[in-house]
GROMACS .gro file of C-alpha atoms in nm:
model
  286
    1MET     CA    1   2.162  -0.061   4.048
    2LYS     CA    2   2.363  -0.360   4.164
    3GLU     CA    3   2.669  -0.526   4.025
    4LYS     CA    4   2.594  -0.822   3.802
    5ILE     CA    5   2.395  -1.092   3.983
    6THR     CA    6   2.496  -1.453   3.919
    7ILE     CA    7   2.334  -1.792   3.977
    8ASP     CA    8   2.574  -1.839   4.272
    9ASP     CA    9   2.440  -1.516   4.422
   10LEU     CA   10   2.088  -1.653   4.394
   11LYS     CA   11   2.186  -1.966   4.586
   12LYS     CA   12   2.371  -1.776   4.860
   13ASN     CA   13   2.091  -1.527   4.925
   14ASN     CA   14   1.789  -1.749   4.852
   15LEU     CA   15   1.714  -1.505   4.570
   16ALA     CA   16   1.473  -1.689   4.342
   17GLY     CA   17   1.457  -1.420   4.074
   18TYR     CA   18   1.625  -1.089   3.996
   19THR     CA   19   1.515  -0.831   3.736
   20GLU     CA   20   1.697  -0.516   3.630
   21LEU     CA   21   1.542  -0.291   3.367
   22ILE     CA   22   1.680   0.048   3.261
   23LEU     CA   23   1.476   0.245   3.007
   24LYS     CA   24   1.608   0.527   2.792
   25LYS     CA   25   1.456   0.784   2.557
   26PHE     CA   26   1.608   0.735   2.212
   27PRO     CA   27   1.540   0.970   1.914
   28ARG     CA   28   1.228   0.783   1.800
   29ARG     CA   29   1.104   0.601   2.108
   30THR     CA   30   1.174   0.477   2.460
   31ALA     CA   31   1.348   0.140   2.471
   32ALA     CA   32   1.550  -0.076   2.709
   33ASP     CA   33   1.904   0.045   2.768
   34LYS     CA   34   1.952  -0.263   2.986
   35SER     CA   35   1.732  -0.565   3.047
   36TYR     CA   36   1.886  -0.828   3.272
   37THR     CA   37   1.726  -1.117   3.459
   38VAL     CA   38   1.852  -1.414   3.659
   39GLY     CA   39   1.665  -1.714   3.796
   40ALA     CA   40   1.287  -1.747   3.780
   41ALA     CA   41   1.233  -1.397   3.642
   42LYS     CA   42   1.203  -1.269   3.287
   43VAL     CA   43   1.111  -0.947   3.108
   44SER     CA   44   0.911  -0.967   2.786
   45PRO     CA   45   1.030  -0.798   2.467
   46ALA     CA   46   0.893  -0.447   2.422
   47ILE     CA   47   0.534  -0.432   2.298
   48TYR     CA   48   0.436  -0.098   2.150
   49LEU     CA   49   0.054  -0.142   2.159
   50GLU     CA   50  -0.123   0.145   1.976
   51ASN     CA   51   0.160   0.392   2.030
   52ASP     CA   52   0.490   0.345   1.847
   53GLU     CA   53   0.690   0.547   2.101
   54ILE     CA   54   0.587   0.405   2.439
   55PRO     CA   55   0.690   0.044   2.514
   56CYS     CA   56   0.502  -0.195   2.739
   57TYR     CA   57   0.699  -0.463   2.925
   58TYR     CA   58   0.558  -0.765   3.108
   59LEU     CA   59   0.739  -0.878   3.423
   60ILE     CA   60   0.724  -1.257   3.419
   61GLN     CA   61   0.792  -1.504   3.701
   62LEU     CA   62   0.857  -1.855   3.577
   63GLY     CA   63   0.810  -2.053   3.897
   64GLY     CA   64   0.431  -2.040   3.903
   65GLY     CA   65   0.428  -1.877   4.246
   66TYR     CA   66   0.634  -1.790   4.554
   67ILE     CA   67   0.725  -2.071   4.790
   68GLU     CA   68   0.840  -2.043   5.151
   69GLY     CA   69   1.153  -1.834   5.197
   70GLU     CA   70   1.189  -1.728   4.834
   71TYR     CA   71   1.301  -1.372   4.760
   72TYR     CA   72   1.241  -1.178   4.439
   73GLU     CA   73   1.398  -0.843   4.358
   74ASN     CA   74   1.314  -0.588   4.088
   75GLN     CA   75   1.529  -0.285   4.003
   76ILE     CA   76   1.355  -0.046   3.760
   77LYS     CA   77   1.500   0.282   3.636
   78LEU     CA   78   1.367   0.531   3.380
   79LEU     CA   79   1.625   0.773   3.245
   80LYS     CA   80   1.549   1.135   3.161
   81ASP     CA   81   1.231   1.197   2.954
   82SER     CA   82   1.161   0.828   2.892
   83HIS     CA   83   0.806   0.690   2.910
   84SER     CA   84   0.708   0.327   2.963
   85ILE     CA   85   0.428   0.096   3.073
   86LEU     CA   86   0.509  -0.195   3.305
   87THR     CA   87   0.277  -0.471   3.417
   88THR     CA   88   0.287  -0.819   3.563
   89GLN     CA   89   0.196  -1.113   3.344
   90ALA     CA   90  -0.051  -1.255   3.599
   91PRO     CA   91  -0.138  -1.236   3.971
   92ASN     CA   92   0.144  -1.338   4.205
   93LYS     CA   93   0.054  -1.655   4.393
   94VAL     CA   94   0.211  -1.705   4.737
   95TYR     CA   95   0.203  -2.064   4.863
   96LYS     CA   96   0.194  -2.197   5.219
   97SER     CA   97   0.475  -2.148   5.467
   98GLU     CA   98   0.510  -2.451   5.696
   99ASN     CA   99   0.780  -2.286   5.909
  100ASP     CA  100   0.649  -1.926   5.916
  101ILE     CA  101   0.934  -1.812   5.689
  102PRO     CA  102   0.804  -1.534   5.462
  103SER     CA  103   0.817  -1.516   5.086
  104LYS     CA  104   0.948  -1.170   4.996
  105GLN     CA  105   0.946  -0.926   4.708
  106TYR     CA  106   1.145  -0.603   4.693
  107THR     CA  107   1.101  -0.347   4.417
  108LYS     CA  108   1.300  -0.028   4.370
  109ILE     CA  109   1.183   0.225   4.110
  110GLU     CA  110   1.381   0.534   4.008
  111LEU     CA  111   1.238   0.803   3.781
  112GLU     CA  112   1.476   1.064   3.645
  113GLU     CA  113   1.371   1.417   3.546
  114GLY     CA  114   1.080   1.427   3.301
  115SER     CA  115   1.032   1.049   3.292
  116LYS     CA  116   0.687   0.885   3.303
  117LEU     CA  117   0.599   0.540   3.436
  118GLU     CA  118   0.264   0.362   3.423
  119PHE     CA  119   0.298   0.050   3.641
  120ILE     CA  120  -0.002  -0.184   3.671
  121ASN     CA  121   0.047  -0.478   3.910
  122ASP     CA  122  -0.194  -0.770   3.924
  123SER     CA  123  -0.319  -0.853   4.272
  124VAL     CA  124  -0.133  -1.087   4.506
  125ILE     CA  125  -0.316  -1.412   4.584
  126LEU     CA  126  -0.219  -1.560   4.921
  127TYR     CA  127  -0.280  -1.933   4.969
  128LYS     CA  128  -0.369  -2.094   5.303
  129ASP     CA  129  -0.088  -2.054   5.561
  130ALA     CA  130   0.110  -1.814   5.337
  131VAL     CA  131   0.344  -1.557   5.491
  132TYR     CA  132   0.426  -1.268   5.256
  133GLU     CA  133   0.628  -0.946   5.276
  134GLN     CA  134   0.646  -0.686   5.000
  135LYS     CA  135   0.846  -0.365   5.003
  136THR     CA  136   0.836  -0.104   4.727
  137GLU     CA  137   1.058   0.205   4.723
  138ILE     CA  138   0.998   0.473   4.460
  139PHE     CA  139   1.230   0.769   4.399
  140LEU     CA  140   1.119   1.053   4.168
  141GLU     CA  141   1.308   1.353   4.038
  142LYS     CA  142   1.137   1.679   3.938
  143ASP     CA  143   0.882   1.681   3.656
  144SER     CA  144   0.853   1.302   3.658
  145THR     CA  145   0.517   1.123   3.658
  146LEU     CA  146   0.408   0.802   3.827
  147ILE     CA  147   0.082   0.609   3.794
  148TYR     CA  148   0.117   0.296   4.007
  149SER     CA  149  -0.135   0.035   4.123
  150ASP     CA  150  -0.134  -0.292   4.314
  151GLY     CA  151  -0.360  -0.493   4.542
  152ILE     CA  152  -0.424  -0.806   4.742
  153THR     CA  153  -0.705  -1.062   4.742
  154CYS     CA  154  -0.879  -1.252   5.023
  155GLY     CA  155  -0.666  -1.553   4.930
  156TRP     CA  156  -0.729  -1.918   4.847
  157SER     CA  157  -0.782  -2.228   5.057
  158PRO     CA  158  -0.894  -2.586   4.976
  159ASP     CA  159  -1.220  -2.547   5.170
  160GLY     CA  160  -1.304  -2.212   5.012
  161LYS     CA  161  -1.281  -2.016   5.338
  162LEU     CA  162  -1.150  -1.660   5.315
  163PHE     CA  163  -0.841  -1.508   5.476
  164GLN     CA  164  -0.670  -1.835   5.561
  165TYR     CA  165  -0.321  -1.698   5.506
  166THR     CA  166  -0.099  -1.638   5.808
  167SER     CA  167   0.009  -1.280   5.740
  168ALA     CA  168   0.069  -1.024   5.468
  169ARG     CA  169   0.273  -0.707   5.489
  170MET     CA  170   0.294  -0.452   5.209
  171LYS     CA  171   0.519  -0.152   5.268
  172THR     CA  172   0.541   0.133   5.015
  173GLU     CA  173   0.762   0.442   5.035
  174VAL     CA  174   0.765   0.729   4.785
  175TYR     CA  175   1.030   1.003   4.773
  176LEU     CA  176   1.018   1.317   4.557
  177GLU     CA  177   1.360   1.480   4.512
  178ASN     CA  178   1.475   1.277   4.818
  179GLU     CA  179   1.190   1.411   5.032
  180PRO     CA  180   0.951   1.148   5.173
  181ILE     CA  181   0.596   1.221   5.054
  182TYR     CA  182   0.415   0.890   5.111
  183PHE     CA  183   0.462   0.600   5.354
  184ASP     CA  184   0.217   0.311   5.368
  185ASN     CA  185   0.276   0.014   5.597
  186LEU     CA  186  -0.010  -0.233   5.573
  187LYS     CA  187  -0.005  -0.554   5.776
  188ILE     CA  188  -0.288  -0.808   5.783
  189VAL     CA  189  -0.288  -1.096   6.033
  190PRO     CA  190  -0.624  -1.277   5.996
  191GLU     CA  191  -0.582  -1.486   6.314
  192GLU     CA  192  -0.557  -1.173   6.528
  193TYR     CA  193  -0.873  -0.990   6.416
  194GLU     CA  194  -1.170  -1.002   6.180
  195VAL     CA  195  -1.025  -0.870   5.853
  196GLN     CA  196  -1.364  -0.777   5.706
  197SER     CA  197  -1.465  -0.578   6.013
  198PHE     CA  198  -1.551  -0.208   6.026
  199GLY     CA  199  -1.237   0.006   6.001
  200ILE     CA  200  -1.040  -0.254   5.807
  201LEU     CA  201  -1.204  -0.397   5.492
  202GLU     CA  202  -1.554  -0.274   5.581
  203GLY     CA  203  -1.720  -0.604   5.490
  204TYR     CA  204  -1.538  -0.643   5.157
  205LYS     CA  205  -1.297  -0.917   5.049
  206ASN     CA  206  -1.030  -0.748   4.837
  207PHE     CA  207  -0.858  -0.412   4.805
  208GLY     CA  208  -0.645  -0.216   4.563
  209THR     CA  209  -0.426   0.092   4.586
  210MET     CA  210  -0.339   0.350   4.325
  211ILE     CA  211  -0.060   0.607   4.370
  212VAL     CA  212  -0.036   0.909   4.140
  213ILE     CA  213   0.255   1.156   4.148
  214ASP     CA  214   0.273   1.452   3.908
  215ASN     CA  215   0.336   1.823   3.955
  216ARG     CA  216  -0.003   1.898   3.792
  217VAL     CA  217  -0.196   1.728   4.072
  218ASN     CA  218  -0.410   1.982   4.256
  219LYS     CA  219  -0.752   2.009   4.422
  220GLU     CA  220  -0.921   2.073   4.089
  221LEU     CA  221  -0.784   1.749   3.943
  222ILE     CA  222  -0.887   1.559   4.256
  223LYS     CA  223  -1.241   1.695   4.217
  224LYS     CA  224  -1.251   1.568   3.857
  225VAL     CA  225  -1.137   1.223   3.972
  226ARG     CA  226  -1.397   1.216   4.251
  227ASP     CA  227  -1.673   1.325   4.011
  228LEU     CA  228  -1.564   1.054   3.768
  229ALA     CA  229  -1.561   0.791   4.043
  230LYS     CA  230  -1.914   0.886   4.157
  231ASP     CA  231  -2.053   0.764   3.826
  232ILE     CA  232  -1.901   0.417   3.859
  233SER     CA  233  -2.187   0.176   3.933
  234LEU     CA  234  -1.995  -0.117   4.082
  235ASP     CA  235  -2.003  -0.282   4.425
  236VAL     CA  236  -1.697  -0.098   4.553
  237LYS     CA  237  -1.605   0.157   4.818
  238PHE     CA  238  -1.314   0.394   4.771
  239GLY     CA  239  -1.142   0.698   4.913
  240ILE     CA  240  -0.914   0.957   4.751
  241SER     CA  241  -0.650   1.137   4.957
  242LEU     CA  242  -0.445   1.434   4.840
  243LEU     CA  243  -0.080   1.412   4.943
  244GLU     CA  244   0.098   1.718   5.079
  245LYS     CA  245   0.303   1.742   4.762
  246ASN     CA  246   0.235   1.657   4.396
  247GLY     CA  247   0.018   1.352   4.434
  248PHE     CA  248  -0.281   1.157   4.557
  249VAL     CA  249  -0.370   0.803   4.661
  250VAL     CA  250  -0.683   0.602   4.586
  251ARG     CA  251  -0.778   0.306   4.808
  252ILE     CA  252  -1.051   0.077   4.674
  253LEU     CA  253  -1.244  -0.199   4.852
  254GLY     CA  254  -1.449  -0.457   4.664
  255ASN     CA  255  -1.567  -0.817   4.654
  256LEU     CA  256  -1.451  -0.880   4.298
  257THR     CA  257  -1.093  -0.816   4.191
  258GLN     CA  258  -1.228  -0.738   3.843
  259ASP     CA  259  -1.438  -0.451   3.984
  260ILE     CA  260  -1.136  -0.303   4.161
  261GLN     CA  261  -0.933  -0.331   3.841
  262LYS     CA  262  -1.212  -0.157   3.646
  263VAL     CA  263  -1.211   0.139   3.886
  264ILE     CA  264  -0.831   0.164   3.866
  265GLY     CA  265  -0.850   0.138   3.487
  266ILE     CA  266  -1.110   0.415   3.457
  267ILE     CA  267  -0.904   0.654   3.670
  268HIS     CA  268  -0.581   0.553   3.497
  269ASN     CA  269  -0.726   0.620   3.151
  270PHE     CA  270  -0.861   0.956   3.264
  271LEU     CA  271  -0.512   1.053   3.385
  272ARG     CA  272  -0.355   0.934   3.056
  273LYS     CA  273  -0.567   1.192   2.876
  274GLU     CA  274  -0.500   1.465   3.133
  275PHE     CA  275  -0.125   1.413   3.162
  276PHE     CA  276  -0.017   1.266   2.827
  277GLU     CA  277  -0.307   1.330   2.583
  278LEU     CA  278  -0.310   0.956   2.511
  279GLU     CA  279  -0.594   0.713   2.439
  280ASP     CA  280  -0.720   0.448   2.679
  281LEU     CA  281  -0.481   0.171   2.775
  282ASP     CA  282  -0.601  -0.183   2.705
  283LEU     CA  283  -0.356  -0.457   2.808
  284ARG     CA  284  -0.596  -0.736   2.699
  285LYS     CA  285  -0.481  -0.974   2.973
  286TYR     CA  286  -0.826  -1.109   3.059
   0.00000   0.00000   0.00000
C-alpha cells in the first residue's frame, strides 16, 4: 500500500481517482480496516446482503467515464481469514482519445492466508476512438480463494458500427505464494484485423473472463463446471482451462453482455456452494 495520496499527487500524476481498501476479519464479521479514496473514486458503505458476516462493497467512479490520459488506481487487500464481495457500480465507459493517449486503470489485489475475495467487474465499454490500458496484479497467499471476473464489449459509436475504438489492452497477472501461475496479455486493435474473425472472437461481439484460484480446484471440480456449463442454453461459446496450480480460467464469447454475465453468475454461484456453502449471490444491479 502507498503513503497517503493527496489532491496535489493527483494533479502531478494525472491520477483521476485513487482507491485503497483494506479488509479485516473482526470477531463477528469482515469489515473495512481502512477505506480511503481521493478524486473521482469512492467506495460504498458495506452492504451485508443476505449474510451478516460477509460485506459487499461497490467501487464507484464519479466522473461518468474515463477521458483521454486519465489514470485510475485501486489497491485492495484482504487480511487473514477475511471474506468480502467487491463489484463495480456500473460498466466503465472509456471516451475518445484525440491524441492517442490511453486512459489507464491499475488494480493491485493482495489476499492473505485464508482470505476469500469474490470480485465481479462490469464490462468495459469503449467509445469510438478510445485508447484503453488495464493492468491487474493479484497476489495470493496459501489457502486463500479468488473468484474474479471482468470483460469488454464491442464498444459504442454514433453510427452504431462495432469495434470503432482504437485499441484496448488488458493485462492480468496472478501470483500464488510469489509464484506466477497465470499471465494474460490481451490486446485488440480493430484497425489491424477483423476482430470477429475465426481465432479471435469467433463471430461474436463481446467476451468475459473468469479466474478461479483455490486449493480445492482439481479435475473433478472442472468436470462439474463443464457439465454445468453444457446445460446453459444461451448464445455463447466458452472454454475452461485448468491452470498448473490451484486454479482454472473460463473465457466466454457472446453477442449479449447479459448472456455472458449469466454464465459467469451460474458458475460463480456453483462455486459459492462448493467452496463456502453459501446461497446464490444476487447483486440486483440490473
